[in-house]
mmCIF file of C-alpha atoms in Angstrom:
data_model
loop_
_atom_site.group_PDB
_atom_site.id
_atom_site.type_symbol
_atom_site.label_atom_id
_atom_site.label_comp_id
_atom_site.label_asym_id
_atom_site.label_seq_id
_atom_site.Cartn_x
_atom_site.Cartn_y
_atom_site.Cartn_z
ATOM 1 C CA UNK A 1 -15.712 -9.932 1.942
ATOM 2 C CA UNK A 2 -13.108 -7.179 1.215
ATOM 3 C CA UNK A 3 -11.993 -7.859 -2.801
ATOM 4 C CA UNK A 4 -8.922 -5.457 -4.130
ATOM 5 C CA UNK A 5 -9.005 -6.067 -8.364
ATOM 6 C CA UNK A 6 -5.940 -4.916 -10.239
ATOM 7 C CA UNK A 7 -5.532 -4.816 -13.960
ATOM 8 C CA UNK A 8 -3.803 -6.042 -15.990
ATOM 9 C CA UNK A 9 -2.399 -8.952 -14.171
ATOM 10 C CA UNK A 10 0.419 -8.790 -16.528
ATOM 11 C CA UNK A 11 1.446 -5.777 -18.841
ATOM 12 C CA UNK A 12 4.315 -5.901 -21.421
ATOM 13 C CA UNK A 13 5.208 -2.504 -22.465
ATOM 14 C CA UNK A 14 8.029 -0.308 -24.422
ATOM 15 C CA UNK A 15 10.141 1.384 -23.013
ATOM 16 C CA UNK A 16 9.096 5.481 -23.696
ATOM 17 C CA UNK A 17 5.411 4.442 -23.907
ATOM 18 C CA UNK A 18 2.496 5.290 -20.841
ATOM 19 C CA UNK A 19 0.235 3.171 -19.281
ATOM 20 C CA UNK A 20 -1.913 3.090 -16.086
ATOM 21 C CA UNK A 21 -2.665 0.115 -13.453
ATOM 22 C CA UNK A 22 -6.078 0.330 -12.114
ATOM 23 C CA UNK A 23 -6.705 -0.681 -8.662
ATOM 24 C CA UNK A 24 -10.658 -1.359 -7.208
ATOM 25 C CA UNK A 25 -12.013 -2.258 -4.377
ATOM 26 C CA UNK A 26 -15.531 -3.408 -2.736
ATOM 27 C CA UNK A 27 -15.174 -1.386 0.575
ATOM 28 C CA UNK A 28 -15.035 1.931 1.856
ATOM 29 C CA UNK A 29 -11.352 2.959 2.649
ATOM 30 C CA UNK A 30 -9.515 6.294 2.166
ATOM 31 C CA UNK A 31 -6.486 4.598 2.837
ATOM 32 C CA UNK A 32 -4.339 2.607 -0.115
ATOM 33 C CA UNK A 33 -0.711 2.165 -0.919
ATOM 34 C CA UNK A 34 1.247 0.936 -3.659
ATOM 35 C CA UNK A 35 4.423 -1.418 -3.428
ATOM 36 C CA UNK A 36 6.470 -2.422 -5.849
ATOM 37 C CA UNK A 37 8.117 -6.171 -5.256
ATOM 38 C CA UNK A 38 11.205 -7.708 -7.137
ATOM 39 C CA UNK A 39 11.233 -10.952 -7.914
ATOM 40 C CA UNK A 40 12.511 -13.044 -4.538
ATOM 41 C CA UNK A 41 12.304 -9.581 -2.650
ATOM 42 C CA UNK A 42 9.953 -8.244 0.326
ATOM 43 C CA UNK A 43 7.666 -5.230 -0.811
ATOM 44 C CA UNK A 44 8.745 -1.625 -1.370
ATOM 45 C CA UNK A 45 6.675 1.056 -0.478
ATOM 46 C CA UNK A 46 5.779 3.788 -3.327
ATOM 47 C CA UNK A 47 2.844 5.623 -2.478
ATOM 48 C CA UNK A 48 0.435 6.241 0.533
ATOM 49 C CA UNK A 49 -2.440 7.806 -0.148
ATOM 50 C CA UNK A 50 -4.461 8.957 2.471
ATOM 51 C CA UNK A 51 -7.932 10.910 1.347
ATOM 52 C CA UNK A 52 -9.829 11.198 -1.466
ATOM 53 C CA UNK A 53 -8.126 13.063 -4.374
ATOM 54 C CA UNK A 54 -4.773 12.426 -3.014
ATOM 55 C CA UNK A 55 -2.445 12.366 -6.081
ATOM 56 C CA UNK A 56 1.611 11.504 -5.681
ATOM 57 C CA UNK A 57 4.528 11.405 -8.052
ATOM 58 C CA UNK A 58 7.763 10.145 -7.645
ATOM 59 C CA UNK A 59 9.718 9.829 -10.946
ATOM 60 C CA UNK A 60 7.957 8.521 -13.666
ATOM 61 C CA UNK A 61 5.512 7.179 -11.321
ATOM 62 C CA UNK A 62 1.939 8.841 -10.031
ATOM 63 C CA UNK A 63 -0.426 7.476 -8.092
ATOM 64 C CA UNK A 64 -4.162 8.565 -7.715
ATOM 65 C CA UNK A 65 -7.228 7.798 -5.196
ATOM 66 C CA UNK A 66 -10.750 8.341 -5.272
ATOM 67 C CA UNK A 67 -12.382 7.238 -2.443
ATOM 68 C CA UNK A 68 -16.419 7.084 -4.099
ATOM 69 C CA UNK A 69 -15.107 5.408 -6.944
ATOM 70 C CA UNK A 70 -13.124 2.845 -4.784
ATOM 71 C CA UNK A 71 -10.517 3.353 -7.975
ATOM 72 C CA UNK A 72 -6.384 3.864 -7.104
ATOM 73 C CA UNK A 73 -4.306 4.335 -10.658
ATOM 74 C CA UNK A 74 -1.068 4.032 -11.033
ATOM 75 C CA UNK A 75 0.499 5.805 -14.062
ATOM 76 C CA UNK A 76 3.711 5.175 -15.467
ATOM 77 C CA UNK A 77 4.853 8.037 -18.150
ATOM 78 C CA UNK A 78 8.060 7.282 -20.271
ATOM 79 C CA UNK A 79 8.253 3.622 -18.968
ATOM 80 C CA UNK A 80 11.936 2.842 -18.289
ATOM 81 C CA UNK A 81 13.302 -1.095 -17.875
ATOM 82 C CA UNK A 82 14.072 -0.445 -14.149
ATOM 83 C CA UNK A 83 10.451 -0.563 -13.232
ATOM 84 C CA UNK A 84 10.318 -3.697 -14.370
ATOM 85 C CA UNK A 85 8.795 -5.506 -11.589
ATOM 86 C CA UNK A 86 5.647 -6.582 -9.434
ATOM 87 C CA UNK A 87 3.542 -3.761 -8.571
ATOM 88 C CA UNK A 88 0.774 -4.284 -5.636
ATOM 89 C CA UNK A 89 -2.238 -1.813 -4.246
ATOM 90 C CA UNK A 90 -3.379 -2.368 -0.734
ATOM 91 C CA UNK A 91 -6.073 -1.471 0.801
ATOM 92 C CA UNK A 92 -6.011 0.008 4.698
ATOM 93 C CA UNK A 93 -8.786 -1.829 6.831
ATOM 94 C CA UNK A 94 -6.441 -1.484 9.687
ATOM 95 C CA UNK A 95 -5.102 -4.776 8.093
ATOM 96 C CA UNK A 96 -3.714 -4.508 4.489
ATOM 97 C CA UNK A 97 -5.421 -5.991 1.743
ATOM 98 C CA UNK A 98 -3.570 -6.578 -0.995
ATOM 99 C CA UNK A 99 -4.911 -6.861 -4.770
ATOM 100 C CA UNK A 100 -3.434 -9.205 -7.312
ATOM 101 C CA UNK A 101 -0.255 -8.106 -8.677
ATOM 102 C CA UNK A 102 0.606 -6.238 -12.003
ATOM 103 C CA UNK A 103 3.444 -8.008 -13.291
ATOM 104 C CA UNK A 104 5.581 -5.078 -15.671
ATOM 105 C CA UNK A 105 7.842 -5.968 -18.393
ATOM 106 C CA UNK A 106 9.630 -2.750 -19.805
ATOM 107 C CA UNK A 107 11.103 -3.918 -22.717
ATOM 108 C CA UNK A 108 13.743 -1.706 -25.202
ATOM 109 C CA UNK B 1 17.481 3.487 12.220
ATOM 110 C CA UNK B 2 16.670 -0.164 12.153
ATOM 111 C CA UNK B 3 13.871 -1.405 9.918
ATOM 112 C CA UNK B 4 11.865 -4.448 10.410
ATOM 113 C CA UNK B 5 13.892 -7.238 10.711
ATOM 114 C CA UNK B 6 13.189 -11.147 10.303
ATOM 115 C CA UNK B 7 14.696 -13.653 10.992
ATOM 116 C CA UNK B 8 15.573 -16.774 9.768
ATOM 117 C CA UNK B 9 15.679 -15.212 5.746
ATOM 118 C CA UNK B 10 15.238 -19.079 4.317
ATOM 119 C CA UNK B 11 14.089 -22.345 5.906
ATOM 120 C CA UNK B 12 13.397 -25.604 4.594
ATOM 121 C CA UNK B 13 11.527 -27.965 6.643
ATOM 122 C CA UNK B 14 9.484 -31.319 6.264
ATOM 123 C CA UNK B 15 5.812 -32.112 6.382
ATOM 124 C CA UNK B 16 4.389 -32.439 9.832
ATOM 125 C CA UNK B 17 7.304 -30.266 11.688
ATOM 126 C CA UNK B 18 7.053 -27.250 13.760
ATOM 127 C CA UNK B 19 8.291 -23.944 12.797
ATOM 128 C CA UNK B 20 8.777 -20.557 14.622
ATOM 129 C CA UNK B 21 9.946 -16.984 12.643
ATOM 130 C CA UNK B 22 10.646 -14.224 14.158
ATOM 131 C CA UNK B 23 10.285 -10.406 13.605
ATOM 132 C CA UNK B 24 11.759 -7.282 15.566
ATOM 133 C CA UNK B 25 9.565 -4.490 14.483
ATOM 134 C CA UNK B 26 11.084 -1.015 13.446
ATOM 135 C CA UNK B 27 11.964 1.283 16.330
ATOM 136 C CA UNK B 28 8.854 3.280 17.736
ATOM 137 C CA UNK B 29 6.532 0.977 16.425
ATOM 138 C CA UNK B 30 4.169 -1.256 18.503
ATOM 139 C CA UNK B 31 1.637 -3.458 16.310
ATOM 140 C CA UNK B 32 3.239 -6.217 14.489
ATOM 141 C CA UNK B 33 0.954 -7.933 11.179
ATOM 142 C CA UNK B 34 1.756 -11.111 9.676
ATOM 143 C CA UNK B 35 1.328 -12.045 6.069
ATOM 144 C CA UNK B 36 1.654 -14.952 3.726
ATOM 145 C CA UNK B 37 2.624 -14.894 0.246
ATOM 146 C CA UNK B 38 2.488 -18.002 -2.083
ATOM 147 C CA UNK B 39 4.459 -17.799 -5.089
ATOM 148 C CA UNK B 40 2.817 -15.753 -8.026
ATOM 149 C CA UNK B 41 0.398 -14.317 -5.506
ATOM 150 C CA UNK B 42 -0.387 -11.159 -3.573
ATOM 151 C CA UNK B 43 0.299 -10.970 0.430
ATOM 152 C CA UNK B 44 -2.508 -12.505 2.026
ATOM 153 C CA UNK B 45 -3.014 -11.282 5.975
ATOM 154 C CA UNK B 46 -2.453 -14.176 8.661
ATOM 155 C CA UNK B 47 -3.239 -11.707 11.945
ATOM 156 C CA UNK B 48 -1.798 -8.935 14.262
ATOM 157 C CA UNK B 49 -0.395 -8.312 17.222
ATOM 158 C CA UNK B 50 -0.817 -5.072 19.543
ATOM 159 C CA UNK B 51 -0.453 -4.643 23.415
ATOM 160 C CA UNK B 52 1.003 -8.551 23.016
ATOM 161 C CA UNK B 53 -2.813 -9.616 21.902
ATOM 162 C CA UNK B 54 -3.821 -11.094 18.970
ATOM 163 C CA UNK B 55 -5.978 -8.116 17.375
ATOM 164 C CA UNK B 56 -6.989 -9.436 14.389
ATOM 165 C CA UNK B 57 -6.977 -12.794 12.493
ATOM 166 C CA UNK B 58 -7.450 -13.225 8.804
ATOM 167 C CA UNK B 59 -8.797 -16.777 7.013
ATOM 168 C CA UNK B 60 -6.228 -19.099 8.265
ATOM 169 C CA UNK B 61 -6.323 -22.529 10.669
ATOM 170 C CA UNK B 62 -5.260 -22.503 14.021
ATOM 171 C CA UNK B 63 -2.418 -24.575 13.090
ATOM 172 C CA UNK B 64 -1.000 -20.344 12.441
ATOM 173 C CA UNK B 65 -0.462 -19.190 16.107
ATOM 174 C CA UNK B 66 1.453 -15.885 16.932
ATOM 175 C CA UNK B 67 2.912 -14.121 20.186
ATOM 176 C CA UNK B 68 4.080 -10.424 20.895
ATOM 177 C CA UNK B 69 6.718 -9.706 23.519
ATOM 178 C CA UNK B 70 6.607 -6.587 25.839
ATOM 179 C CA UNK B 71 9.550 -4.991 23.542
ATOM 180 C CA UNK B 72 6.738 -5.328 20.715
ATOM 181 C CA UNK B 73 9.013 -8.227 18.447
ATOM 182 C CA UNK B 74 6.731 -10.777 17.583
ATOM 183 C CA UNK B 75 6.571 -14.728 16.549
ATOM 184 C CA UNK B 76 5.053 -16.736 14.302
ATOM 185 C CA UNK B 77 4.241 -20.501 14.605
ATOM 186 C CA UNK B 78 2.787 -23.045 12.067
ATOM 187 C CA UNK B 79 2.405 -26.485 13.482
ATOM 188 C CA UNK B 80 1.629 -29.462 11.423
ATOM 189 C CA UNK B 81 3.598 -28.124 8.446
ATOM 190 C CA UNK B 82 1.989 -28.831 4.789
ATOM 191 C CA UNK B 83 2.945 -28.772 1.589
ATOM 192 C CA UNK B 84 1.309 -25.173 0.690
ATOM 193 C CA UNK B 85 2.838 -23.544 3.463
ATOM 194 C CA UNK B 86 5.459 -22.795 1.527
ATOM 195 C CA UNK B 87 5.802 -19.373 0.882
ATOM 196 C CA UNK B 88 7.622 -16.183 1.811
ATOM 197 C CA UNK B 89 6.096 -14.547 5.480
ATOM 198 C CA UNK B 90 6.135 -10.852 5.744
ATOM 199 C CA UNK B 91 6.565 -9.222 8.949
ATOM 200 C CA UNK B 92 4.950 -5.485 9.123
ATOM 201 C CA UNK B 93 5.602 -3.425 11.785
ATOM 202 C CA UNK B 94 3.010 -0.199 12.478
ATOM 203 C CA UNK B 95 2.075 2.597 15.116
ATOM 204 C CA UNK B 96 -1.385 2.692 16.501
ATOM 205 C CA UNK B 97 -2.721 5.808 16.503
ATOM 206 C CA UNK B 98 -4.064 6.750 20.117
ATOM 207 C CA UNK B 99 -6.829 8.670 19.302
ATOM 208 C CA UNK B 100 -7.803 7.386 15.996
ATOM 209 C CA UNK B 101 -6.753 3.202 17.067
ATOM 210 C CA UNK B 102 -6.305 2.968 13.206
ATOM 211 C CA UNK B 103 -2.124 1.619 12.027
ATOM 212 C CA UNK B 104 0.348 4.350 10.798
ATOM 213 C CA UNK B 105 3.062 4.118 8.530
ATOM 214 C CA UNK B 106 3.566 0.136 8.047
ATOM 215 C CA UNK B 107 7.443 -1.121 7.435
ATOM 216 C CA UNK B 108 7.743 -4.698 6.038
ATOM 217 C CA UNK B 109 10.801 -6.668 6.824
ATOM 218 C CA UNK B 110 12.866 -8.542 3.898
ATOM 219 C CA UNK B 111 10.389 -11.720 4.845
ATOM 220 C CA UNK B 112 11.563 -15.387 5.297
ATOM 221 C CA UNK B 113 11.215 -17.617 2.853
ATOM 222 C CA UNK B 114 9.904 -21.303 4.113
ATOM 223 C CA UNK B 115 10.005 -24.449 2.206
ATOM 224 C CA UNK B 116 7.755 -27.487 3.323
ATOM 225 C CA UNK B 117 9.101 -30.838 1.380
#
């Protein structure tokens, strides 16, 4: 069975500090996104990445994938408190399947 | 352009009922996924729709049954309503891919949230 690991499940940070969410998974795939979910909301799409070595950035945001290390990152440089939120990986199977959640705090 | 687009946004119904949501995918899209997503947890995948047949199914009772129209909008139906079937249901819309068969570019609606008292 298909397992999709994120951590940490929760991450409290400052705000102006870095920090990466990792994102594995137990099956071959070369395609993963990232969402981002506020609380009460449906999921917003970040990144798609769609082969091996794909790397996107969008604001203080970058995702990575590599495809023989079944590993997706998610980096967040300068953390800010608007990305406070729930951020999820997914991997492609033709179905998604989603990992557990990072919940971020940005704090001042 | 329209989005995915669910419908009701909240419900509250009681243990043993019937329930049907809705979902008109986004325009120029033709496979419609369902998901489930208990509070505090990650989206877990109920099935799919595509050519109005039920592609694939993930881990959940037949009590879950879904249909897809010929203008691609889709339903989903839980019968014999329990307590932990509250959650919020995601609708995802997607594009099969005629050569490859693999989904392109998924949209998820705003989701409706169902509580079971």
């Amino acid at each position: 069975e298909l397992k999709v690991e994120q951590n940490p499940l929760f991450l409290s940070m400052q705000e102006g500090k870095n920090y990466t969410i990792y994102c594995n998974y137990s099956t071959t795939s070369d395609r993963l996104y990232w969402y981002r979910q506020d609380p009460g909301k449906s999921l917003e799409s970040l990144f798609v990445l769609l082969s091996n070595g794909a790397v996107k950035q969008e604001g203080r945001l970058m995702a990575s994938l590599d495809t023989k290390a079944r590993l997706s990152t998610l980096h967040i440089t300068a953390a800010v408190h608007d990305l406070s939120a729930t951020y999820f990986c997914a991997v492609d199977t033709d179905k998604l399947i989603f990992g557990t959640g990072t919940r971020l705090q940005v704090f001042p | 352009d329209a989005g995915v687009t669910q419908s009701p946004t909240h419900l509250i119904k009681t243990r043993g009922q019937q329930v049907t949501l809705r979902c008109s995918p986004k325009s120029g899209h033709d496979t419609v996924s369902w998901y489930q997503q208990a509070l505090g947890q990650g989206p877990q995948f109920i099935f799919q729709y595509y050519e109005e047949e039920e592609r694939q199914r993930g881990n959940f009772p037949d009590r879950f049954s879904g249909h897809q129209f010929p203008n691609y909008s889709s339903e989903l139906n839980v019968n014999a309503l329990l307590l932990g079937d509250s959650a919020l249901y995601l609708c995802a819309s997607s594009l099969v891919g005629q050569e490859t068969l693999k989904n392109y570019g998924y949209t998820f609606g705003s989701g409706t949230r169902l509580t079971v008292v």
